[in-house]
mmCIF file of N, CA, C and O in Angstrom:
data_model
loop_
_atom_site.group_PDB
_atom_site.id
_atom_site.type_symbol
_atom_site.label_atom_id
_atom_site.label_comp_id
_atom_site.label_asym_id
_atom_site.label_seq_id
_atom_site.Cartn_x
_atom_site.Cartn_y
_atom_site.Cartn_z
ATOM 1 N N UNK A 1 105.312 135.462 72.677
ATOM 2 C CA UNK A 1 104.307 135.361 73.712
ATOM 3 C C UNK A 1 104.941 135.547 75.090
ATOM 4 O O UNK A 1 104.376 136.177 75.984
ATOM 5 N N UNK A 2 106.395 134.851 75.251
ATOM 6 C CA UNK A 2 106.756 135.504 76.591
ATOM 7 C C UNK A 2 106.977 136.684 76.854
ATOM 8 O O UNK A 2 106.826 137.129 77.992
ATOM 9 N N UNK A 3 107.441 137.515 75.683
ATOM 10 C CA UNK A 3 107.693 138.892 76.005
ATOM 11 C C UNK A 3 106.476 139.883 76.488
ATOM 12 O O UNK A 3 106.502 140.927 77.139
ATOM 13 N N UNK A 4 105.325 139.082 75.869
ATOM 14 C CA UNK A 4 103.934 139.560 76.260
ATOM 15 C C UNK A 4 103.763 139.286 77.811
ATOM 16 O O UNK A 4 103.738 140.238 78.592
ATOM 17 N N UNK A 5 103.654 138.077 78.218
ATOM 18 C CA UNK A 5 103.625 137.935 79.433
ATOM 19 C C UNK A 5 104.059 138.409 80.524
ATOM 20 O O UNK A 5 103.535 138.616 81.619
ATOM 21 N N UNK A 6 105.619 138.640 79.884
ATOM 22 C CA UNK A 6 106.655 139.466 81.250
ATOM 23 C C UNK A 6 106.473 140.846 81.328
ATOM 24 O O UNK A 6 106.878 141.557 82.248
ATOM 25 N N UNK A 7 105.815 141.233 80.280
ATOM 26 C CA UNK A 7 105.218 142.653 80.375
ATOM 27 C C UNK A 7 104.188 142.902 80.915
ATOM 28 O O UNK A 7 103.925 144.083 81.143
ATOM 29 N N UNK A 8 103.119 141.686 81.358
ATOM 30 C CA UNK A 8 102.071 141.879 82.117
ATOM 31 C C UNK A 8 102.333 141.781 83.233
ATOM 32 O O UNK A 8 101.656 142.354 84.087
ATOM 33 N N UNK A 9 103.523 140.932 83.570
ATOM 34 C CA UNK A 9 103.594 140.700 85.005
ATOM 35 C C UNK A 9 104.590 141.521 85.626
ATOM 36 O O UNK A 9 104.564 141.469 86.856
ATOM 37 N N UNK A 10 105.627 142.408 85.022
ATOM 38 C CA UNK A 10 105.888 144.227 85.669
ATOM 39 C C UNK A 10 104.583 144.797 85.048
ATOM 40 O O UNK A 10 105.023 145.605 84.231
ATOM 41 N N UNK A 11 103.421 144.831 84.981
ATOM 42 C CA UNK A 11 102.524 145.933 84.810
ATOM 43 C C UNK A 11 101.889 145.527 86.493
ATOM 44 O O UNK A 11 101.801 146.249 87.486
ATOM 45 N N UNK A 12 101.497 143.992 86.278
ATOM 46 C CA UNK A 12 101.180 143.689 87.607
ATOM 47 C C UNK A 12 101.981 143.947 88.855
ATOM 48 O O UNK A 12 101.161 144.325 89.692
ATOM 49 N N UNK A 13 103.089 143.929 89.347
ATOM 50 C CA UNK A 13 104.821 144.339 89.658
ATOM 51 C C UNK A 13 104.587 145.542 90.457
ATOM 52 O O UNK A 13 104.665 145.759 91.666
ATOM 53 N N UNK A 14 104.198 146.459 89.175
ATOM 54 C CA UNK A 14 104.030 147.866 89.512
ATOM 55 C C UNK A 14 102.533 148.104 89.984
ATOM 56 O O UNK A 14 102.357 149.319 90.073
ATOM 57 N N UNK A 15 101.425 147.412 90.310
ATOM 58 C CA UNK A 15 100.247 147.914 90.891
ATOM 59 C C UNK A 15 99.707 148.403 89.544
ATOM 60 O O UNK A 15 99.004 149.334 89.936
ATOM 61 N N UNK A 16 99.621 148.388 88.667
ATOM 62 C CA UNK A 16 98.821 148.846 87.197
ATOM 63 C C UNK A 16 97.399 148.098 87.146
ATOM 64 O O UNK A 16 97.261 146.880 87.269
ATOM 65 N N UNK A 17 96.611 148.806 86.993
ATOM 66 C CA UNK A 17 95.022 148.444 86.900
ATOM 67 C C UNK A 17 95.126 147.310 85.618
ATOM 68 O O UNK A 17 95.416 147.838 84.545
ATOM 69 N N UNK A 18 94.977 146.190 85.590
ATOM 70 C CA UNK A 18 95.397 145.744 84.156
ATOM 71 C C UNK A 18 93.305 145.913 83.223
ATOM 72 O O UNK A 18 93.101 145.768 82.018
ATOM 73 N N UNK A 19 92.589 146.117 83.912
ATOM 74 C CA UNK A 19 91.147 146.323 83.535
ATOM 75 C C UNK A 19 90.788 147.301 82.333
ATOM 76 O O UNK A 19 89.993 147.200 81.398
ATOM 77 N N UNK A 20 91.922 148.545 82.826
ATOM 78 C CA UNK A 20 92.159 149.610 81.836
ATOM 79 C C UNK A 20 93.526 150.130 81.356
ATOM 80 O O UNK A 20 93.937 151.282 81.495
ATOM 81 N N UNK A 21 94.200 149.048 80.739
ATOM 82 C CA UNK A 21 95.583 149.149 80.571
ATOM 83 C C UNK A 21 94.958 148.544 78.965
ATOM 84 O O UNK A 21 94.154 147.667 78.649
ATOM 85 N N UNK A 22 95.886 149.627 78.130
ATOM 86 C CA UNK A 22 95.655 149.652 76.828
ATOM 87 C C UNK A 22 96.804 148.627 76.139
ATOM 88 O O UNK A 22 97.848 149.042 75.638
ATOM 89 N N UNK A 23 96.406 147.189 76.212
ATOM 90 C CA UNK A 23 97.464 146.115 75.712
ATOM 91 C C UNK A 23 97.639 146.229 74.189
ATOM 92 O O UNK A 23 98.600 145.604 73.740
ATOM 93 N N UNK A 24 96.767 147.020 73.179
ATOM 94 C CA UNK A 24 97.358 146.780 71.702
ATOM 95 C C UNK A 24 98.736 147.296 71.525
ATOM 96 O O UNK A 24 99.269 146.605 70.657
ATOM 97 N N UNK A 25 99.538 148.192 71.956
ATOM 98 C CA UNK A 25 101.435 148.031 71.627
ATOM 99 C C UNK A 25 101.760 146.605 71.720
ATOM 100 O O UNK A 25 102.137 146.032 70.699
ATOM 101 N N UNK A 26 101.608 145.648 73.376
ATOM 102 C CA UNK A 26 101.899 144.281 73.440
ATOM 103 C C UNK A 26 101.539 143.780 71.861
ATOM 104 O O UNK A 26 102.418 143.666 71.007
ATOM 105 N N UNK A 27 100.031 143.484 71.598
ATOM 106 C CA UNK A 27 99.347 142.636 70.594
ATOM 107 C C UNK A 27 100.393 143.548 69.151
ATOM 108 O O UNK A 27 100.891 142.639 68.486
ATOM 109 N N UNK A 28 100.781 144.831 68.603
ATOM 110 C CA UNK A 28 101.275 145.226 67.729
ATOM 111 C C UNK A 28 102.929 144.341 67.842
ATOM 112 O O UNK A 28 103.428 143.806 66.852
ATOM 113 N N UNK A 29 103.417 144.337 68.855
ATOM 114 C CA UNK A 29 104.790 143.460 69.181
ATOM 115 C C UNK A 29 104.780 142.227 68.685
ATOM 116 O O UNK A 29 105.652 141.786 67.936
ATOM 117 N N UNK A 30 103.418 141.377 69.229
ATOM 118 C CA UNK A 30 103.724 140.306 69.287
ATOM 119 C C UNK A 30 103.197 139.777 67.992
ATOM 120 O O UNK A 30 103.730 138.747 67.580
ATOM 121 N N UNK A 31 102.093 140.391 67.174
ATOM 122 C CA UNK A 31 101.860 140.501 65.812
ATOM 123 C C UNK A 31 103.237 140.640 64.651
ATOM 124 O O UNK A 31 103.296 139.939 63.641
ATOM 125 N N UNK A 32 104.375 141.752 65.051
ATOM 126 C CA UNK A 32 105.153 141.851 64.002
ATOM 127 C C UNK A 32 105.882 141.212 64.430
ATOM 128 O O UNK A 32 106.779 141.217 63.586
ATOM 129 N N UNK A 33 106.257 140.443 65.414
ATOM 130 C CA UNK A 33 107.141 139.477 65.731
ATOM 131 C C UNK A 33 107.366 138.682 64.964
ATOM 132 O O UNK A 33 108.469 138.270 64.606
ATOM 133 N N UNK A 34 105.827 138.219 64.452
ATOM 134 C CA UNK A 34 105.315 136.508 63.479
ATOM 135 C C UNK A 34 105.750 137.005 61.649
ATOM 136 O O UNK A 34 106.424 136.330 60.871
ATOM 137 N N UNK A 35 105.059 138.464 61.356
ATOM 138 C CA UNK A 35 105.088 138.324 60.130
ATOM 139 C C UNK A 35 106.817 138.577 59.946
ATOM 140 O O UNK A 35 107.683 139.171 60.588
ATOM 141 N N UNK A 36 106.757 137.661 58.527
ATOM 142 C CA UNK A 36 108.190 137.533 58.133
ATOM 143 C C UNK A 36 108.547 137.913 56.437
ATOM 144 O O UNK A 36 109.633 137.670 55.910
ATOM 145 N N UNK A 37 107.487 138.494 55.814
ATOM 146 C CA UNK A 37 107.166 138.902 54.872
ATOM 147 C C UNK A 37 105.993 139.022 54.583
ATOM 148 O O UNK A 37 105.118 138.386 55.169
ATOM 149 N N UNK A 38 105.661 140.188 53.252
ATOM 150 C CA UNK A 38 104.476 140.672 52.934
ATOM 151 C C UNK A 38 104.447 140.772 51.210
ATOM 152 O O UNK A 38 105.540 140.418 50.768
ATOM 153 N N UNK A 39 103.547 141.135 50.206
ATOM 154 C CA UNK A 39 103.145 141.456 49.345
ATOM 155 C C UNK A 39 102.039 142.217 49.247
ATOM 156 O O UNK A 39 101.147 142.211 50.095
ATOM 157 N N UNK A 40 102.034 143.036 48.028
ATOM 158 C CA UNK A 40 101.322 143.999 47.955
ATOM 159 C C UNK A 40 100.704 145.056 48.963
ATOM 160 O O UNK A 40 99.554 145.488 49.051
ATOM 161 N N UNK A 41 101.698 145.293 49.597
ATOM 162 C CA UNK A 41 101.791 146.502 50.557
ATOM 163 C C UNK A 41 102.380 147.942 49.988
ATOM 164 O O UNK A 41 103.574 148.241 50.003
ATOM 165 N N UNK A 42 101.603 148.545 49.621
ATOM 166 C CA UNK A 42 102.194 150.251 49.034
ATOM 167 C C UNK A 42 101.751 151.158 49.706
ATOM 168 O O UNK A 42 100.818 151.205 50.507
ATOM 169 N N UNK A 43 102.940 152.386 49.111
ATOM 170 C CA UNK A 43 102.457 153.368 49.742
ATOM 171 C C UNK A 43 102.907 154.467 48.672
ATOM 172 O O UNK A 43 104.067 154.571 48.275
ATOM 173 N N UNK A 44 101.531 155.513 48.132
ATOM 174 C CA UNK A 44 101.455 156.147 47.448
ATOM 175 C C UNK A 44 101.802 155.427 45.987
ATOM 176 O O UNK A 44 102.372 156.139 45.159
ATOM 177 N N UNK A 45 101.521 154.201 45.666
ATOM 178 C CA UNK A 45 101.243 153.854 44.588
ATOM 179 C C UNK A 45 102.581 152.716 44.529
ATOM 180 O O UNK A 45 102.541 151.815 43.692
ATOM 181 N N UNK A 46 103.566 152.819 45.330
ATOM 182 C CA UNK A 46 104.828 152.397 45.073
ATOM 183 C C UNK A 46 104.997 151.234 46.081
ATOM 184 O O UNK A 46 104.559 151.449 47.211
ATOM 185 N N UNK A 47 105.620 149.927 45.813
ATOM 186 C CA UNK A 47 105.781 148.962 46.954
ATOM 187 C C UNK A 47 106.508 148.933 48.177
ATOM 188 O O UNK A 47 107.733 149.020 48.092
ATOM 189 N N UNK A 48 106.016 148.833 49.227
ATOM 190 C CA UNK A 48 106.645 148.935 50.528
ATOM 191 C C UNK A 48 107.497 147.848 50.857
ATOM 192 O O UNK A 48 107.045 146.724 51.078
ATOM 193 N N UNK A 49 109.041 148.198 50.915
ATOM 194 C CA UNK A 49 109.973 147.130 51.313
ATOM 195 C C UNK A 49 109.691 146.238 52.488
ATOM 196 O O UNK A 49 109.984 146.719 53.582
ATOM 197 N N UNK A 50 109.230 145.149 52.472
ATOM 198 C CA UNK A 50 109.423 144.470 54.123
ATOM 199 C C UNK A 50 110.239 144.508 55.087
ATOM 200 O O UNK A 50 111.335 144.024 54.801
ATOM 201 N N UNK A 51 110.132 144.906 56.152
ATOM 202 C CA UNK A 51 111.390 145.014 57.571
ATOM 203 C C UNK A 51 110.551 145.117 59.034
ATOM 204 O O UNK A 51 109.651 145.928 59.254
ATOM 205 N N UNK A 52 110.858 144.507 59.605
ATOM 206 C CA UNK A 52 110.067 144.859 60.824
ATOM 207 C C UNK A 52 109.950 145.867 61.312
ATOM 208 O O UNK A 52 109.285 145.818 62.346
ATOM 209 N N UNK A 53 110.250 146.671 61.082
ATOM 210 C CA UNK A 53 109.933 147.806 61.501
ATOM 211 C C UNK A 53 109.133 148.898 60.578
ATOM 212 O O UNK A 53 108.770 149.992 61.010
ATOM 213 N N UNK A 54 108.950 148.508 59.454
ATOM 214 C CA UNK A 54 107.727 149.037 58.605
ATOM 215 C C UNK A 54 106.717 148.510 58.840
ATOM 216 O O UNK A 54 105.608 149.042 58.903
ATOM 217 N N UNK A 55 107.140 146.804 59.082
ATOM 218 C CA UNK A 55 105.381 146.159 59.775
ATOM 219 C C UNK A 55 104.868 146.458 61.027
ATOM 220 O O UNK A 55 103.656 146.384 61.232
ATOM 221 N N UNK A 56 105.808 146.851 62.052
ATOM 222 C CA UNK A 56 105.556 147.106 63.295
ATOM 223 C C UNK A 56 104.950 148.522 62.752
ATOM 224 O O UNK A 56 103.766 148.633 63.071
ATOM 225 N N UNK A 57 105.257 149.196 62.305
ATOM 226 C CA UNK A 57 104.457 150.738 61.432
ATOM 227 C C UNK A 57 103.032 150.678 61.323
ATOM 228 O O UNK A 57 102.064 151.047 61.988
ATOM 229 N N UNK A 58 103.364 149.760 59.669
ATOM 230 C CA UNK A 58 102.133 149.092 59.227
ATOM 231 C C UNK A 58 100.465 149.086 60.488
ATOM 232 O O UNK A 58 99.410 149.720 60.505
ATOM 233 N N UNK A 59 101.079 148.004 61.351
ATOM 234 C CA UNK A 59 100.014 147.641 62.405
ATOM 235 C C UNK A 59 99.768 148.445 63.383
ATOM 236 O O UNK A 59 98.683 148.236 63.927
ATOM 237 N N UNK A 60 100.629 149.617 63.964
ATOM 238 C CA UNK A 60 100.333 150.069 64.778
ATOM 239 C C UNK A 60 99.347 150.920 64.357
ATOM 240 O O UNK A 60 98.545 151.188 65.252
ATOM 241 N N UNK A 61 99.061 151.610 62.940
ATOM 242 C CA UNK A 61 98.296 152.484 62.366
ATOM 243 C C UNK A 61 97.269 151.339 61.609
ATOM 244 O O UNK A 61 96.413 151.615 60.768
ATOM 245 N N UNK A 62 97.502 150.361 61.991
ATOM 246 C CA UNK A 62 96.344 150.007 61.375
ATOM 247 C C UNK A 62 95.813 148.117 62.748
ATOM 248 O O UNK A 62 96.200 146.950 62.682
ATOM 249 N N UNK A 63 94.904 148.789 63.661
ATOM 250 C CA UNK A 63 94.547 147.698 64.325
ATOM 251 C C UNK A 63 93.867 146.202 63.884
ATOM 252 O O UNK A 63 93.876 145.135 64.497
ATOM 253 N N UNK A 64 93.082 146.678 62.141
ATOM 254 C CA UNK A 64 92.262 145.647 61.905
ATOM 255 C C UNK A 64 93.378 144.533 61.940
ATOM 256 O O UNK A 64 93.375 143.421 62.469
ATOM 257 N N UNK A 65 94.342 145.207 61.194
ATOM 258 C CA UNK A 65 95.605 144.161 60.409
ATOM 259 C C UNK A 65 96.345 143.108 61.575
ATOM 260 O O UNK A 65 96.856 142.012 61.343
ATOM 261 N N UNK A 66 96.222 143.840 62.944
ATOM 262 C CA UNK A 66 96.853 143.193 63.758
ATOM 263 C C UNK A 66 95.655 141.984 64.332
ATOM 264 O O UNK A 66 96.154 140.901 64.635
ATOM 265 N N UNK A 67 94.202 142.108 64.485
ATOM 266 C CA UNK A 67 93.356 141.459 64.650
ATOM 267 C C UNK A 67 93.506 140.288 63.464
ATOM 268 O O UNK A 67 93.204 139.107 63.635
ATOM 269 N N UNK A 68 93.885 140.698 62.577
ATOM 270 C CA UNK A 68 93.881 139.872 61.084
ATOM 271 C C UNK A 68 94.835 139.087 61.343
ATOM 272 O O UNK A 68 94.582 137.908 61.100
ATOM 273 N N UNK A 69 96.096 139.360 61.849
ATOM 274 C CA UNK A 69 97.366 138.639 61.993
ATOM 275 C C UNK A 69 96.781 137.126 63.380
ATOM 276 O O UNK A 69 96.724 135.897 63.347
ATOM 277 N N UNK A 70 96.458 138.263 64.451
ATOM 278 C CA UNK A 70 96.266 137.417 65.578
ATOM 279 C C UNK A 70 95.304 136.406 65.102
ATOM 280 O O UNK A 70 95.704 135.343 65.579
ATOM 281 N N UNK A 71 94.032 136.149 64.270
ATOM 282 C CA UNK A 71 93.613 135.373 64.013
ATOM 283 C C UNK A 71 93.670 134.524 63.200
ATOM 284 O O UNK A 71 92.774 133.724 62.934
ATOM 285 N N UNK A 72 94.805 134.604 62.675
ATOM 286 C CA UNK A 72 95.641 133.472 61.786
ATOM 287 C C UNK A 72 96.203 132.564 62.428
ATOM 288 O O UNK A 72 96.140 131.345 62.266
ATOM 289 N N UNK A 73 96.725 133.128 63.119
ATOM 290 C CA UNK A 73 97.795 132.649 63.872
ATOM 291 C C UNK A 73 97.019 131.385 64.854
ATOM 292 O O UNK A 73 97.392 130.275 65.233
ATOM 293 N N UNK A 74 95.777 132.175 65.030
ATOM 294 C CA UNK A 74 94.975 131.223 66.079
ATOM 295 C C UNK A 74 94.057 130.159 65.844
ATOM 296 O O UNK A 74 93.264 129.632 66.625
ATOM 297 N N UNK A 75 94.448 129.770 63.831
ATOM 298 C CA UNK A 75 93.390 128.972 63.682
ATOM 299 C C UNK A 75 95.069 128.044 63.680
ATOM 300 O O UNK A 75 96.185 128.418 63.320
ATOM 301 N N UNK A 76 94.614 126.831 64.209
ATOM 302 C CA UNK A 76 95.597 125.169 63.577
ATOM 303 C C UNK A 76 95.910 125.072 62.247
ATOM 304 O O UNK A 76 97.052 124.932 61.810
ATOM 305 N N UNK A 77 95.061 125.133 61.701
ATOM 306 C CA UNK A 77 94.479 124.463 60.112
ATOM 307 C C UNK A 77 95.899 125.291 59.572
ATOM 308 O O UNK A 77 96.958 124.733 59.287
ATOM 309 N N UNK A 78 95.693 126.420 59.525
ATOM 310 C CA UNK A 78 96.909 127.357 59.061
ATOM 311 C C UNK A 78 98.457 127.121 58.875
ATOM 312 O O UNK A 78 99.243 127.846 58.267
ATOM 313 N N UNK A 79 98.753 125.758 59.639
ATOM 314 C CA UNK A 79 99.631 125.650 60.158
ATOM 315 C C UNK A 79 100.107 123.784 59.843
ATOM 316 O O UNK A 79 101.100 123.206 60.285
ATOM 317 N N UNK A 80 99.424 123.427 59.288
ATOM 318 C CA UNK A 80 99.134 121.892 59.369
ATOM 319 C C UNK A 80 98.910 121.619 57.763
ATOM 320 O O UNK A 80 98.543 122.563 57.063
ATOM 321 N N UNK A 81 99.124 120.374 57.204
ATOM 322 C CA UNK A 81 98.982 120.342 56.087
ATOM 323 C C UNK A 81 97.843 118.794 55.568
ATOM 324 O O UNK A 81 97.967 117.735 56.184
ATOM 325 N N UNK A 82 97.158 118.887 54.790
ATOM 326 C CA UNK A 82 96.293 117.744 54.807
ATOM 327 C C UNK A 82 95.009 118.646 54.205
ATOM 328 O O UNK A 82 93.917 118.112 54.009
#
């Protein structure tokens, strides 16, 4: 999340409209940051090794997944046990 931040604030820095500044790369960053493994991820029938940088792949071509991530992340419950 800080790396997100300090990137808004050189966008701000530099005079950047932030109204129409396309933040999903940030949200794809800060999404593969969290995941730390996966299952059942293939490609062409065959399993996709986990590495951050296949997930950073993964999400950039695919936005739902990063919406999917971010809202995990944003429930408590997820995170807590009881």
């Amino acid at each position: 999340k800080r790396k997100q931040r300090n990137a808004i604030v050189g966008l701000r820095e530099k005079g950047t409209k932030l109204d129409s500044y396309d933040f999903f790369p940030l949200d794809v960053d800060f999404a593969a940051g969290l995941v730390t493994d996966w299952g059942n991820i293939t490609k062409d029938g065959e399993p996709v090794k986990f590495s951050k940088s296949a997930c950073k792949k993964l999400l950039t071509n695919s936005p739902v997944n990063v919406d999917r991530v971010l809202d995990f992340i944003g429930e408590r419950a997820n995170f807590t046990k009881g």
